[in-house]
Short mmCIF file of C-alpha atoms and ligand atoms in Angstrom, two decimals:
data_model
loop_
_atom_site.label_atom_id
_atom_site.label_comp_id
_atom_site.label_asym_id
_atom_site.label_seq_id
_atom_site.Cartn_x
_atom_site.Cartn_y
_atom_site.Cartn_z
CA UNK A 1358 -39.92 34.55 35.09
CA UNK A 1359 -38.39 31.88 38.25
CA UNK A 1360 -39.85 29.36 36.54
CA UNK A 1361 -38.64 30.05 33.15
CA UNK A 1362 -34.98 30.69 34.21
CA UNK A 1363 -35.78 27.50 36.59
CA UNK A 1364 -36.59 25.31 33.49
CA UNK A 1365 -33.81 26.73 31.18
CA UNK A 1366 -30.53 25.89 34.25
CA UNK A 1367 -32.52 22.47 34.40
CA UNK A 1368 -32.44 21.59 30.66
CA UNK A 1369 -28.65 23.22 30.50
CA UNK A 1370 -28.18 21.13 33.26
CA UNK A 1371 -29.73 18.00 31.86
CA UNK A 1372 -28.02 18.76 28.72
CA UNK A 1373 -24.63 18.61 30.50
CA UNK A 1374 -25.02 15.51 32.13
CA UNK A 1375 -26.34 14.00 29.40
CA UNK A 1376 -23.41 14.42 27.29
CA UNK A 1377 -20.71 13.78 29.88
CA UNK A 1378 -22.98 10.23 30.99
CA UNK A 1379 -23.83 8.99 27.74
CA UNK A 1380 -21.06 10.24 25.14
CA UNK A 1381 -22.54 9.59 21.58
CA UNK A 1382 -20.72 7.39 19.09
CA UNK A 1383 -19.14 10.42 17.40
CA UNK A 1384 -17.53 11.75 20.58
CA UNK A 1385 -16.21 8.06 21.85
CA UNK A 1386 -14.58 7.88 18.40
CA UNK A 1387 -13.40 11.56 18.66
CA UNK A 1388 -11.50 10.68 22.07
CA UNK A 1389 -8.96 8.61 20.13
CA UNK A 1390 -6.85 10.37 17.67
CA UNK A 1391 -6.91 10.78 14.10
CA UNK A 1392 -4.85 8.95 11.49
CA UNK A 1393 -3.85 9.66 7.70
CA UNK A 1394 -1.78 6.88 5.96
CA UNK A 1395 0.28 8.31 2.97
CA UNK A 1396 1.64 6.11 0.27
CA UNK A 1397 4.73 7.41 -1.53
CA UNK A 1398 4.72 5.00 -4.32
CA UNK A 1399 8.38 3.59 -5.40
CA UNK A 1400 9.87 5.82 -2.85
CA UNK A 1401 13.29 4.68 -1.61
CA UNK A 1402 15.24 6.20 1.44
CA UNK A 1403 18.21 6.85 -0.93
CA UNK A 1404 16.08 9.26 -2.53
CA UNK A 1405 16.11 11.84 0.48
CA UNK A 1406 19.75 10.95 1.63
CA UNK A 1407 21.18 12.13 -2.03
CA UNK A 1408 18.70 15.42 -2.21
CA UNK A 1409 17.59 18.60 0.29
CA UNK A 1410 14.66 17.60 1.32
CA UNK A 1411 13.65 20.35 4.30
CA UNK A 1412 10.13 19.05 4.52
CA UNK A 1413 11.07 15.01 5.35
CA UNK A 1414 13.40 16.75 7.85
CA UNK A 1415 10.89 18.55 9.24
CA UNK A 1416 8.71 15.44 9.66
CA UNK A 1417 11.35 13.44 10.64
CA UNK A 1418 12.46 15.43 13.22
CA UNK A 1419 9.00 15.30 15.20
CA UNK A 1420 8.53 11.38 14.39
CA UNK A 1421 10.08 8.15 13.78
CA UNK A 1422 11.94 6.82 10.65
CA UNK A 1423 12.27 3.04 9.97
CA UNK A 1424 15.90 2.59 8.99
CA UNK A 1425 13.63 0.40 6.25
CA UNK A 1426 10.56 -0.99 5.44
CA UNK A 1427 10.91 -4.82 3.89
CA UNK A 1428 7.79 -5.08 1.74
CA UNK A 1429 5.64 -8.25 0.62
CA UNK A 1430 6.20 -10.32 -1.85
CA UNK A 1431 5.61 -10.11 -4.98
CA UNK A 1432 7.27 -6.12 -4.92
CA UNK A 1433 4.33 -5.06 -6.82
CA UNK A 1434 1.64 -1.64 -6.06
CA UNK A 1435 -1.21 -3.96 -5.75
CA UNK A 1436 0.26 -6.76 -4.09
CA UNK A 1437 1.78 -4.67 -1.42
CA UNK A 1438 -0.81 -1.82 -0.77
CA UNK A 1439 -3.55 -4.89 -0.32
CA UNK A 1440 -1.38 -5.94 2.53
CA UNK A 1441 -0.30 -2.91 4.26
CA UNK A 1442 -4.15 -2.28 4.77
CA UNK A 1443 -4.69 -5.94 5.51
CA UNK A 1444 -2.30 -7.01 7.55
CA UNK A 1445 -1.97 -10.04 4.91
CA UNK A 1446 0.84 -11.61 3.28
CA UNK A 1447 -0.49 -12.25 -0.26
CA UNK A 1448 -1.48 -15.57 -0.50
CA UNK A 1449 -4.09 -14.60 2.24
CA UNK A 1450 -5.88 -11.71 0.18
CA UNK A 1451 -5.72 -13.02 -3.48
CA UNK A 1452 -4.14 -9.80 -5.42
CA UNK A 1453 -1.21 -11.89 -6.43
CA UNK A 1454 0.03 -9.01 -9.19
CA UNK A 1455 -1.47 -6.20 -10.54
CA UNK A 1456 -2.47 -8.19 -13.32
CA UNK A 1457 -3.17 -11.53 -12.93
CA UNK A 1458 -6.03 -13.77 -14.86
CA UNK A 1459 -8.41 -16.01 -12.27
CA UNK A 1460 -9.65 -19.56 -13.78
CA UNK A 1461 -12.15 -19.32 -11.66
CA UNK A 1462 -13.91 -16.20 -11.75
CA UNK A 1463 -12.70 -16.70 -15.29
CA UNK A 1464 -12.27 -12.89 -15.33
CA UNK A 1465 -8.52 -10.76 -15.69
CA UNK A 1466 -7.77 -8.71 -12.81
CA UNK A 1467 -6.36 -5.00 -14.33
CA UNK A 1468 -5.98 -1.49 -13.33
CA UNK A 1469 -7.22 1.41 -15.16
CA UNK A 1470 -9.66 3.59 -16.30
CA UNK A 1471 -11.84 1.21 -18.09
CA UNK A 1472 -11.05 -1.58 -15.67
CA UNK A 1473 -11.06 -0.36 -12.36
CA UNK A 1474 -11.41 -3.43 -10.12
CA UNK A 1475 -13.77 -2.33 -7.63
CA UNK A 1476 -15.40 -5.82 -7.92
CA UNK A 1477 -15.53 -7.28 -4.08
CA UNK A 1478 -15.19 -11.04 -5.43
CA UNK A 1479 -11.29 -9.79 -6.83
CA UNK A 1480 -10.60 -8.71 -2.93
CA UNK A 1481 -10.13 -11.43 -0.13
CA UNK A 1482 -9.72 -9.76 3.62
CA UNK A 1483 -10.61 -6.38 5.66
CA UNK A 1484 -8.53 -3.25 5.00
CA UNK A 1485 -8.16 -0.70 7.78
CA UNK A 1486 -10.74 1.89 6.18
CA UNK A 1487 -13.47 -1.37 6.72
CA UNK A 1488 -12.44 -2.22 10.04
CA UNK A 1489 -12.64 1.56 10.93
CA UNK A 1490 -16.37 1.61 9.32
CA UNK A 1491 -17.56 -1.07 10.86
CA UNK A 1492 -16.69 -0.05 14.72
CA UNK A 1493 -17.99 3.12 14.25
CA UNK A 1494 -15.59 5.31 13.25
CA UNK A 1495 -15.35 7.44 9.68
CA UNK A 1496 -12.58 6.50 7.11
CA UNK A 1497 -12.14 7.41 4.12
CA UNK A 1498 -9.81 7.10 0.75
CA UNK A 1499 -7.99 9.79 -1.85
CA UNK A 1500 -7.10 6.48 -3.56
CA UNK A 1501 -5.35 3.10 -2.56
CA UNK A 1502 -5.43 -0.35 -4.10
CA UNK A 1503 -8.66 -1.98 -3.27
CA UNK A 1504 -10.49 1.33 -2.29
CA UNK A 1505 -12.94 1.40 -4.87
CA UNK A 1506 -14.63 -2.08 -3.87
CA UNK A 1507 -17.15 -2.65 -1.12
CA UNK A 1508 -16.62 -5.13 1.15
CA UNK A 1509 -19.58 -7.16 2.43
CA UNK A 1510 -21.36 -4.32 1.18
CA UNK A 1511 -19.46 -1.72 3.00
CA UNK A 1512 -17.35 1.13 1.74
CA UNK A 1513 -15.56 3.90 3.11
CA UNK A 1514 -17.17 7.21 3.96
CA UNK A 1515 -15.56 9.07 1.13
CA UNK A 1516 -13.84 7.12 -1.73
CA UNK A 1517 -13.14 8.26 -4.88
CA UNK A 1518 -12.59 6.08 -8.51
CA UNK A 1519 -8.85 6.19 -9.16
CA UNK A 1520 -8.43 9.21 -11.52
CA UNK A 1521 -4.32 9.94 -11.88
CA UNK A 1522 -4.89 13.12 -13.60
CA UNK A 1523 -6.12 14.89 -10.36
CA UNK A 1524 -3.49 17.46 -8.85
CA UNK A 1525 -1.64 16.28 -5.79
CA UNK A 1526 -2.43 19.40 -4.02
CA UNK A 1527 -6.32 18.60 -4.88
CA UNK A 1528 -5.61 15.29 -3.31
CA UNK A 1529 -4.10 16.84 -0.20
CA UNK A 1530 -7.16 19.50 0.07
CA UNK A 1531 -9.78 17.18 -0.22
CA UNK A 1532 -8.07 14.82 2.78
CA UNK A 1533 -7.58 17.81 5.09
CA UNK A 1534 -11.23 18.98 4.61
CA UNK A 1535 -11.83 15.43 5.38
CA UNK A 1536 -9.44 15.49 8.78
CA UNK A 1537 -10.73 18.51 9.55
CA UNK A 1538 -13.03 18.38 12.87
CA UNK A 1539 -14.10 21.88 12.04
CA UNK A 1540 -15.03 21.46 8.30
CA UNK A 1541 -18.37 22.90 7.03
CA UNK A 1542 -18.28 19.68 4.91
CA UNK A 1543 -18.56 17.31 8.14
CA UNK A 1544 -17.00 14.54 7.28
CA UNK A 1545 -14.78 14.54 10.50
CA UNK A 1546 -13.28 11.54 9.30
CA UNK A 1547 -11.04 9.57 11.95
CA UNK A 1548 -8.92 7.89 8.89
CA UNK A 1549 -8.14 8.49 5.75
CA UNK A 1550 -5.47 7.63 3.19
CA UNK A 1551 -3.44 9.81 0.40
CA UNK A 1552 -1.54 7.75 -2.38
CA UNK A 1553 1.17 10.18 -4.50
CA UNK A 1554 2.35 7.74 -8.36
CA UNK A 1555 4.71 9.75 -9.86
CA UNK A 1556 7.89 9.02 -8.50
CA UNK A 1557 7.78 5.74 -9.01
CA UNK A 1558 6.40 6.38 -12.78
CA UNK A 1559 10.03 8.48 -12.82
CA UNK A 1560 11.84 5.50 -11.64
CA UNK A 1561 10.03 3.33 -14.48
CA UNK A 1562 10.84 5.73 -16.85
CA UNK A 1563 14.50 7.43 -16.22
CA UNK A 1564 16.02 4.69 -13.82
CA UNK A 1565 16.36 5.72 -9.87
CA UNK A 1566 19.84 7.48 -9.69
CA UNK A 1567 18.31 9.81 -13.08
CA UNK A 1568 17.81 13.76 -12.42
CA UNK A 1569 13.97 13.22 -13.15
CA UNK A 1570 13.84 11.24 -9.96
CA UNK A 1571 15.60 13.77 -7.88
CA UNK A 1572 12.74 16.48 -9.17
CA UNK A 1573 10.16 14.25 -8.18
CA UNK A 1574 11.48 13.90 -5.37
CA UNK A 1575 11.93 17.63 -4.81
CA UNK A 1576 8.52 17.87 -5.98
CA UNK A 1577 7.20 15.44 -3.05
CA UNK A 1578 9.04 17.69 -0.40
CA UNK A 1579 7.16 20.44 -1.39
CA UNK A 1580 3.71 18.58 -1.24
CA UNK A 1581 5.05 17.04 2.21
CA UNK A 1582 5.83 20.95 3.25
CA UNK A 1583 2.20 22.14 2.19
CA UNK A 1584 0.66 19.01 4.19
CA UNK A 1585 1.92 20.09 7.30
CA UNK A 1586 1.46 23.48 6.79
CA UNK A 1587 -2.10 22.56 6.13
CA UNK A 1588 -1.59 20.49 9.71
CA UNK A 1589 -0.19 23.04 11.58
CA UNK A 1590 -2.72 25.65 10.32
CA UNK A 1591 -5.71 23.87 11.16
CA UNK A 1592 -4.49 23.17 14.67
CA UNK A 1593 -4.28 19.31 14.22
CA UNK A 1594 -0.38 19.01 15.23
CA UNK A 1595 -1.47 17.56 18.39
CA UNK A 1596 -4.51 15.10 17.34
CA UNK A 1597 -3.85 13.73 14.43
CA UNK A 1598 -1.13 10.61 13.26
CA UNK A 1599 0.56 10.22 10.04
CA UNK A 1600 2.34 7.23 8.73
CA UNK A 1601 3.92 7.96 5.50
CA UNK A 1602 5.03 4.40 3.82
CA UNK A 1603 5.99 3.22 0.29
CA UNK A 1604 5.09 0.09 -0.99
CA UNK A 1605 8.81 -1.13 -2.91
CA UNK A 1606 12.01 -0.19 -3.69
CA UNK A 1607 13.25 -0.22 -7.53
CA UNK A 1608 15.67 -1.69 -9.88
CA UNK A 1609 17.43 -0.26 -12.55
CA UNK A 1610 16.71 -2.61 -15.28
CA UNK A 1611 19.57 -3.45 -18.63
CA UNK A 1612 19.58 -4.56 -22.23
CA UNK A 1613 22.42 -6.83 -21.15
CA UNK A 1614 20.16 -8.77 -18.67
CA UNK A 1615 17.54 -10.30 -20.79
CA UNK A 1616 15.80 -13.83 -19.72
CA UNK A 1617 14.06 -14.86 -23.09
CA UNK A 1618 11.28 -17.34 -21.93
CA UNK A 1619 10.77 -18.57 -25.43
CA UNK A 1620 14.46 -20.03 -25.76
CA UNK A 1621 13.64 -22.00 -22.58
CA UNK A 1622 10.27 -23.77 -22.55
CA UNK A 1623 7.36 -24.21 -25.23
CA UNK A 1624 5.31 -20.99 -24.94
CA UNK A 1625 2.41 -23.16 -26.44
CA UNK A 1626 2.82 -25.56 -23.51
CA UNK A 1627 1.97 -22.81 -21.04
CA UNK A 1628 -0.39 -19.72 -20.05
CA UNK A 1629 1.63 -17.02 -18.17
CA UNK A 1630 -0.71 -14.77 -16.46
CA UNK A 1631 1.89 -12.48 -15.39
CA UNK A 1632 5.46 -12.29 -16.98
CA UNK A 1633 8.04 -9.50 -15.15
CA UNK A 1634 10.22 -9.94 -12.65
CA UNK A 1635 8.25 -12.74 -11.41
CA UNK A 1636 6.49 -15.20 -14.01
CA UNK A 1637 3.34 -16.89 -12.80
CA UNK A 1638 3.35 -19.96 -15.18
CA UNK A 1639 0.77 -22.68 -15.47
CA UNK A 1640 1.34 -25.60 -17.40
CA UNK A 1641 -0.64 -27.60 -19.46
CA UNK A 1642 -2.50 -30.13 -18.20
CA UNK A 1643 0.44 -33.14 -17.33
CA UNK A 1644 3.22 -30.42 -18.39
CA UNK A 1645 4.32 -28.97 -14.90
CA UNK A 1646 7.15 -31.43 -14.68
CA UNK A 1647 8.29 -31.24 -18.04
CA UNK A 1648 7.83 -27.11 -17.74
CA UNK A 1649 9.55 -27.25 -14.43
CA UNK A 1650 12.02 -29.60 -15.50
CA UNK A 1651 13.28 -27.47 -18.64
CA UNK A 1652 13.17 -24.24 -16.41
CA UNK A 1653 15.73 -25.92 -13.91
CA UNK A 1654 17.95 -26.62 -16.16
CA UNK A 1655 18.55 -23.30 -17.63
CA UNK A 1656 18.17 -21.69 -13.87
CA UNK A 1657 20.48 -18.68 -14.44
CA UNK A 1658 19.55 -15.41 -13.38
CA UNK A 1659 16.37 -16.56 -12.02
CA UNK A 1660 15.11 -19.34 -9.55
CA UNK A 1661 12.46 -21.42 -10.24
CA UNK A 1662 9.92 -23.11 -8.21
CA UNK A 1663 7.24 -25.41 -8.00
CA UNK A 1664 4.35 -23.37 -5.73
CA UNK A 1665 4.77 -25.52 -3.19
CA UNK A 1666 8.36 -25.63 -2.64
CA UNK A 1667 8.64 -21.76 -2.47
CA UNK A 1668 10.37 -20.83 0.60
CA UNK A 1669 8.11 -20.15 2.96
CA UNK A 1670 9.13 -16.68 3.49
CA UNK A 1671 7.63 -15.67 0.03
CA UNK A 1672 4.35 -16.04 1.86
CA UNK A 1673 3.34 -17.13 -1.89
CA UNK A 1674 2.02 -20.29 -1.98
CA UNK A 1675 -1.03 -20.77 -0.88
CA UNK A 1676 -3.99 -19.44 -3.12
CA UNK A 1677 -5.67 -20.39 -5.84
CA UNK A 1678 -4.55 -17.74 -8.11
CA UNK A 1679 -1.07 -18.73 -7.73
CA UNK A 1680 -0.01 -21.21 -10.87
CA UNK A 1681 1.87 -23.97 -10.32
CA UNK A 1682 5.30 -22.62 -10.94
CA UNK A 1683 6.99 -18.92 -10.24
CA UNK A 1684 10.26 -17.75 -11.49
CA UNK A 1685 11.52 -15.04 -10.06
CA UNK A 1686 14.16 -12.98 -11.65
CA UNK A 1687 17.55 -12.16 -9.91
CA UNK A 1688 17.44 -8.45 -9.34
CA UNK A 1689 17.87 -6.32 -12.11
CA UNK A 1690 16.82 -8.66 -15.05
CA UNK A 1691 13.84 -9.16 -17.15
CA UNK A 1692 12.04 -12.17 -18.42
CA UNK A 1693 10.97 -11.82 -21.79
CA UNK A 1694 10.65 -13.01 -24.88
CA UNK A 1695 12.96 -11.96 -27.74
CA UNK A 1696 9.66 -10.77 -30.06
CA UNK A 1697 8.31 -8.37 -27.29
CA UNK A 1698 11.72 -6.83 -26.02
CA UNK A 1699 12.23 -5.96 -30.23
CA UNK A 1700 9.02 -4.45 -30.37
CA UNK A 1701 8.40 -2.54 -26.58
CA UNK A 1702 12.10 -2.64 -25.23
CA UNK A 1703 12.00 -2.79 -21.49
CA UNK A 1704 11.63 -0.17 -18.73
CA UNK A 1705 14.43 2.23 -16.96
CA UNK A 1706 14.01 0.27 -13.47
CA UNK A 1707 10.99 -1.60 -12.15
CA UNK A 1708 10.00 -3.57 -9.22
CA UNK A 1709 8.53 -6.79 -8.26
CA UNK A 1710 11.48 -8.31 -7.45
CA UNK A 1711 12.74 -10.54 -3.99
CA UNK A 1712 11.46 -8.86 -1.32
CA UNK A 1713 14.15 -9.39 1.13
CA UNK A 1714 16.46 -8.01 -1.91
CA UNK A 1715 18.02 -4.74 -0.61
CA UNK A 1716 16.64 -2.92 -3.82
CA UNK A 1717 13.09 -3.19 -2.60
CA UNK A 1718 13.60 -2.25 0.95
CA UNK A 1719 11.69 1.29 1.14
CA UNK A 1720 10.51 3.90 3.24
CA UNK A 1721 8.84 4.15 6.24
CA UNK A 1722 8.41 7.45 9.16
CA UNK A 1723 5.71 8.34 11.39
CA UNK A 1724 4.84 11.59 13.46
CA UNK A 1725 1.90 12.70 15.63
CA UNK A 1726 0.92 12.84 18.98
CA UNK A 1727 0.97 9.03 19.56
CA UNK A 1728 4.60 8.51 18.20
CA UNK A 1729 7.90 8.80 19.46
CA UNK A 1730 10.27 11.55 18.80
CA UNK A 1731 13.11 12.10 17.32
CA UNK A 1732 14.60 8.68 16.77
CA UNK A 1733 15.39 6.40 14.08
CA UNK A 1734 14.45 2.50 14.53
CA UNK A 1735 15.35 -0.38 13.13
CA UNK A 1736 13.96 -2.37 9.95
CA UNK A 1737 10.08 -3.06 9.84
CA UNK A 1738 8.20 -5.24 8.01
CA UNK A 1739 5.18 -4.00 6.18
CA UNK A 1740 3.11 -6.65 7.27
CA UNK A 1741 2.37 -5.43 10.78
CA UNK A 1742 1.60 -2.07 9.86
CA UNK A 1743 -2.29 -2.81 9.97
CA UNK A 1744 -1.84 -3.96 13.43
CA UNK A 1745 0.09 -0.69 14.64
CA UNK A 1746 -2.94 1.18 12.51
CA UNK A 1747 -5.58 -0.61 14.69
CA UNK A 1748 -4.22 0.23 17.97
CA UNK A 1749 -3.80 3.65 16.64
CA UNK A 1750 -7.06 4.03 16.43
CA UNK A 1751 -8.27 2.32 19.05
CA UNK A 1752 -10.41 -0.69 16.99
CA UNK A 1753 -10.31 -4.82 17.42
CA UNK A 1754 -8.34 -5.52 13.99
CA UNK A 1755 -9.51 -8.14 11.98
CA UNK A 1756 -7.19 -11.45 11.59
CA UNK A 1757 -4.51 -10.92 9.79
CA UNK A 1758 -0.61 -12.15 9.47
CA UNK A 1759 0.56 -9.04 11.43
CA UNK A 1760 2.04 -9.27 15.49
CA UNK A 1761 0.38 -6.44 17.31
CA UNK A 1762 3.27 -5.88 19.44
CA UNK A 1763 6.11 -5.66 16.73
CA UNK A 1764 5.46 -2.10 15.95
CA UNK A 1765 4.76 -0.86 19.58
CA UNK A 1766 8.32 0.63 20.02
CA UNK A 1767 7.43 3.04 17.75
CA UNK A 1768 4.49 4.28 20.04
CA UNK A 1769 4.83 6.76 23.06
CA UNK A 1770 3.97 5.17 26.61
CA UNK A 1771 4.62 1.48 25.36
P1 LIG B 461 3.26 -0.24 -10.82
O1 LIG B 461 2.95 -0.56 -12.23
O2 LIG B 461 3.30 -1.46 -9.95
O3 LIG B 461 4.45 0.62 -10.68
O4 LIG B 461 1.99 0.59 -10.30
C1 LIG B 461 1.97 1.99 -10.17
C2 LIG B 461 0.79 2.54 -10.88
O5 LIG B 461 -0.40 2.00 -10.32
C3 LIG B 461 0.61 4.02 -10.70
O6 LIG B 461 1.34 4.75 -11.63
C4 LIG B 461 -0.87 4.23 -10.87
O7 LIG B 461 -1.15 4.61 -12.19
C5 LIG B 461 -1.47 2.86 -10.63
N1 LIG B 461 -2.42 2.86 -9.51
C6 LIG B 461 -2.14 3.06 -8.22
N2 LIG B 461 -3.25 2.98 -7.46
C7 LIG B 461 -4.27 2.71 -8.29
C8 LIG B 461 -5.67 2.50 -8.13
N3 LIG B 461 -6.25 2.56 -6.92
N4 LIG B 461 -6.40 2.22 -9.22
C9 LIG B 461 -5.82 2.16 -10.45
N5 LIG B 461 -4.51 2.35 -10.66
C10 LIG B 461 -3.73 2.63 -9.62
ZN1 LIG B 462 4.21 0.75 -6.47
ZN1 LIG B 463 5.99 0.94 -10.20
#
C-alpha cells in the first residue's frame, strides 16, 4: 500500500515536472494569444458615423480605431485581401485584379463557384494562416482571397471552398468553435479569419449614401454584437485579438461619366484583360506606342501609363501579369465601351480606383488583450498589417513589403 501511494506521488510528480520542463508544442503556442482577422468587405468609416451602431461602439471603446486604412492598389477584393495577409504590395504576389488572364500559365484567373482559384501556381507569397502553420501554430479560414489554395503543399487547419450562401451567423459559429480552447471539436486554433460580402454587394448595387447600405450596415452591428457576445461568453475577452479591417472604400458611379474605350484606340489592336476603373491593356505586338500614344491624347478623366512609368507608389509595375499600359480612371467614372454600357449599364458605386483617393480609404479597429485602449490613431496603411499580425502571434513573418514597427503604437507595452 507505501509503495503504491509511493509510485503514484512519483509519477504525479514526474508528470508535473515534465510538463512545466518540457512544454509541448501546443502549450508554447497556447502561451501567446489568439487572433481572429475579420474582413468587412467595402466597409467605409462613414458608414458607422451616419448610423447607431452600439456594437462598433462597444468594440471601439475597448480597442483602437485607425482614423483610416489606405488600401493597395488596384482597390480591388482580391488584390487587397492577397496583401493584407501577405504583407505584399501587388506586384509582389501576382493577383493583379480579380480577374485577370496570365499569358503564361495561359489560364484566366476568376472567382466563383465553378472557378474557384485554389490553384497554388495563381498565388505568389505566404499569407499569415501559412506562416502560422508552418511554426507550429493552428490557423484556419471561414473564407478569404487565396484561402482555398495550398501553398507548397500546405493549407490551413480548417478552410472551407468559398460558398456565399452560408449564413453569417454560421460563419461566426463555426470560427468561435474554432477559437474555442474548450471545444469538443479541438481545433484550438491560434488564428483564424471571418470575411462578411454583403455590404459592399449593397454599395455595388444601391450606391453608398442609399438606405440599403445603412441596413447592411445595421445588419453588421448586430453580427459584430453576437461576436462578442459569443467572446465574452466563452471567457476569451482576455486571450484572444481581433482586427476587424476592410479591404476599399467605394465610389458612387454616373451615366454622365462614361470613358468609351472604343472612341479612343482600335479595340482590335489590343487585349484588355481587365477593363473597370483600371484597364490593364496590352498591345499588339509593335502597337504600345501607337496605343499609348492615342490614349495620351484623349487623357481626360483618366491617366494613362506605360507600366514602367507608373508612379512608384502604385506598387504596380513590376510583374509579369501586369500589361504594358494601365489607365486608371479618375474617381467616379467608368471605362467602357458604348456597346456594353447599352446592353449591362454600369453599377451604383464600385471600387478599384486610386488608392490614395479619399473614396477608398476604409476601415480599420482592433481590440483584445494585446491592444491599446480607448484611443483613436492616425492613418495606416494596409500593407503592414501582416507584420503587426506576426508579432501578434508571436511567429518570424515571412518577407514581405510591410515595416514591423509601423503598427507597434497600436500595441500595449511598446
Ligand atoms: P468585388 O467584386 O471586388 O466587390 O468582390 C466582392 C465579391 O468577391 C464578394 O461579393 C464575393 O462574392 C466575392 N468573394 C470574396 N471572397 C471570395 C472567395 N474567397 N472566393 C470567391 N469569391 C469571393
Ligand atoms: Zn472588396
Ligand atoms: Zn466590391
Amino acid at each position: 500500500m507505501i509503495r503504491k501511494t509511493f509510485f503514484i506521488n512519483f509519477l504525479v510528480l514526474f508528470c508535473l515536472l515534465s510538463i512545466r520542463c518540457q512544454p509541448s508544442q501546443t502549450e508554447e503556442s497556447r502561451s501567446t494569444n489568439s487572433l481572429l482577422l475579420i474582413s468587412i468587405d467595402g466597409f467605409m468609416n462613414e458608414y458607422i458615423e451616419r448610423n447607431e451602431t452600439p456594437n462598433f461602439d462597444r468594440f471601439l471603446t475597448n480597442g483602437v480605431q485607425a482614423e483610416y486604412l489606405i488600401p493597395v492598389f488596384p482597390t480591388k477584393t482580391f488584390p487587397t485581401h492577397f496583401s493584407i495577409v501577405t504583407g505584399l504590395y501587388v506586384e509582389n504576389h501576382g493577383i493583379i485584379s480579380n480577374r485577370f488572364y496570365d499569358y503564361e500559365l495561359d489560364a484566366q484567373f476568376a472567382f466563383g463557384p465553378q472557378n474557384s482559384p485554389n490553384d497554388e501556381r495563381w498565388w505568389h507569397g505566404e499569407p499569415i494562416w501559412i506562416t502560422a502553420e508552418n511554426q507550429g501554430k493552428t490557423a484556419t479560414t471561414f473564407f478569404w482571397p487565396g484561402s482555398e489554395a495550398s501553398y507548397n503543399g500546405v493549407q490551413p487547419t480548417r478552410w472551407i471552398d468559398y460558398d456565399g450562401s452560408v449564413s453569417n451567423h454560421a460563419r461566426i459559429d463555426s470560427v468561435m468553435a474554432w477559437l474555442d480552447p474548450s471545444d469538443e471539436g479541438k481545433v484550438q486554433a491560434d488564428f483564424s479569419t471571418l470575411y462578411f460580402s454583403f455590404v459592399d454587394s449593397r454599395g455595388h448595387s444601391y450606391g453608398k449614401y442609399s438606405p440599403e447600405v445603412d441596413d447592411a450596415v445595421l445588419e453588421m452591428d448586430g453580427l459584430l454584437g453576437y461576436l462578442l457576445d459569443q467572446i465574452e461568453k466563452k471567457e476569451l475577452s482576455e486571450t484572444l485579438n481581433v482586427i476587424i479591417v476592410s479591404d476599399h472604400g467605394m465610389a458612387d458611379l454616373s451615366e454622365t461619366k462614361l470613358i468609351f474605350l472604343e472612341e479612343l484606340i482600335n479595340l482590335d489592336d489590343v487585349d484588355i484583360l481587365d477593363w473597370t476603373p483600371v484597364s490593364l491593356i496590352r498591345p499588339e505586338e509593335g502597337k504600345v506606342d501607337e496605343v499609348y500614344e492615342a490614349l495620351k491624347a484623349a487623357e481626360d478623366n483618366f491617366r494613362v501609363y506605360k507600366k514602367e512609368n507608373l508612379p512608384e507608389r502604385f506598387h504596380f509595375s513590376n510583374h509579369y501579369r501586369i500589361p504594358e499600359i494601365i489607365v486608371i480612371a479618375d474617381v467616379g467614372y467608368t471605362i467602357t465601351t458604348r456597346q456594353n454600357f447599352e446592353q449591362r449599364g454600369i453599377l451604383a458605386a464600385t471600387h478599384g480606383f486610386d488608392n490614395f483617393a479619399p473614396e477608398m480609404r476604409t476601415f480599420f479597429a482592433a481590440s483584445g488583450p494585446d491592444f491599446i485602449i480607448g484611443e483613436k490613431v492616425g492613418a495606416i496603411e494596409a500593407i503592414h498589417i501582416y507584420e503587426l499580425m506576426a508579432k501578434l502571434l508571436n511567429i518570424e513573418p515571412a518577407p514581405n513589403d510591410g515595416d514591423p514597427k509601423r503598427l507597434r503604437h497600436l500595441l500595449k507595452n511598446e
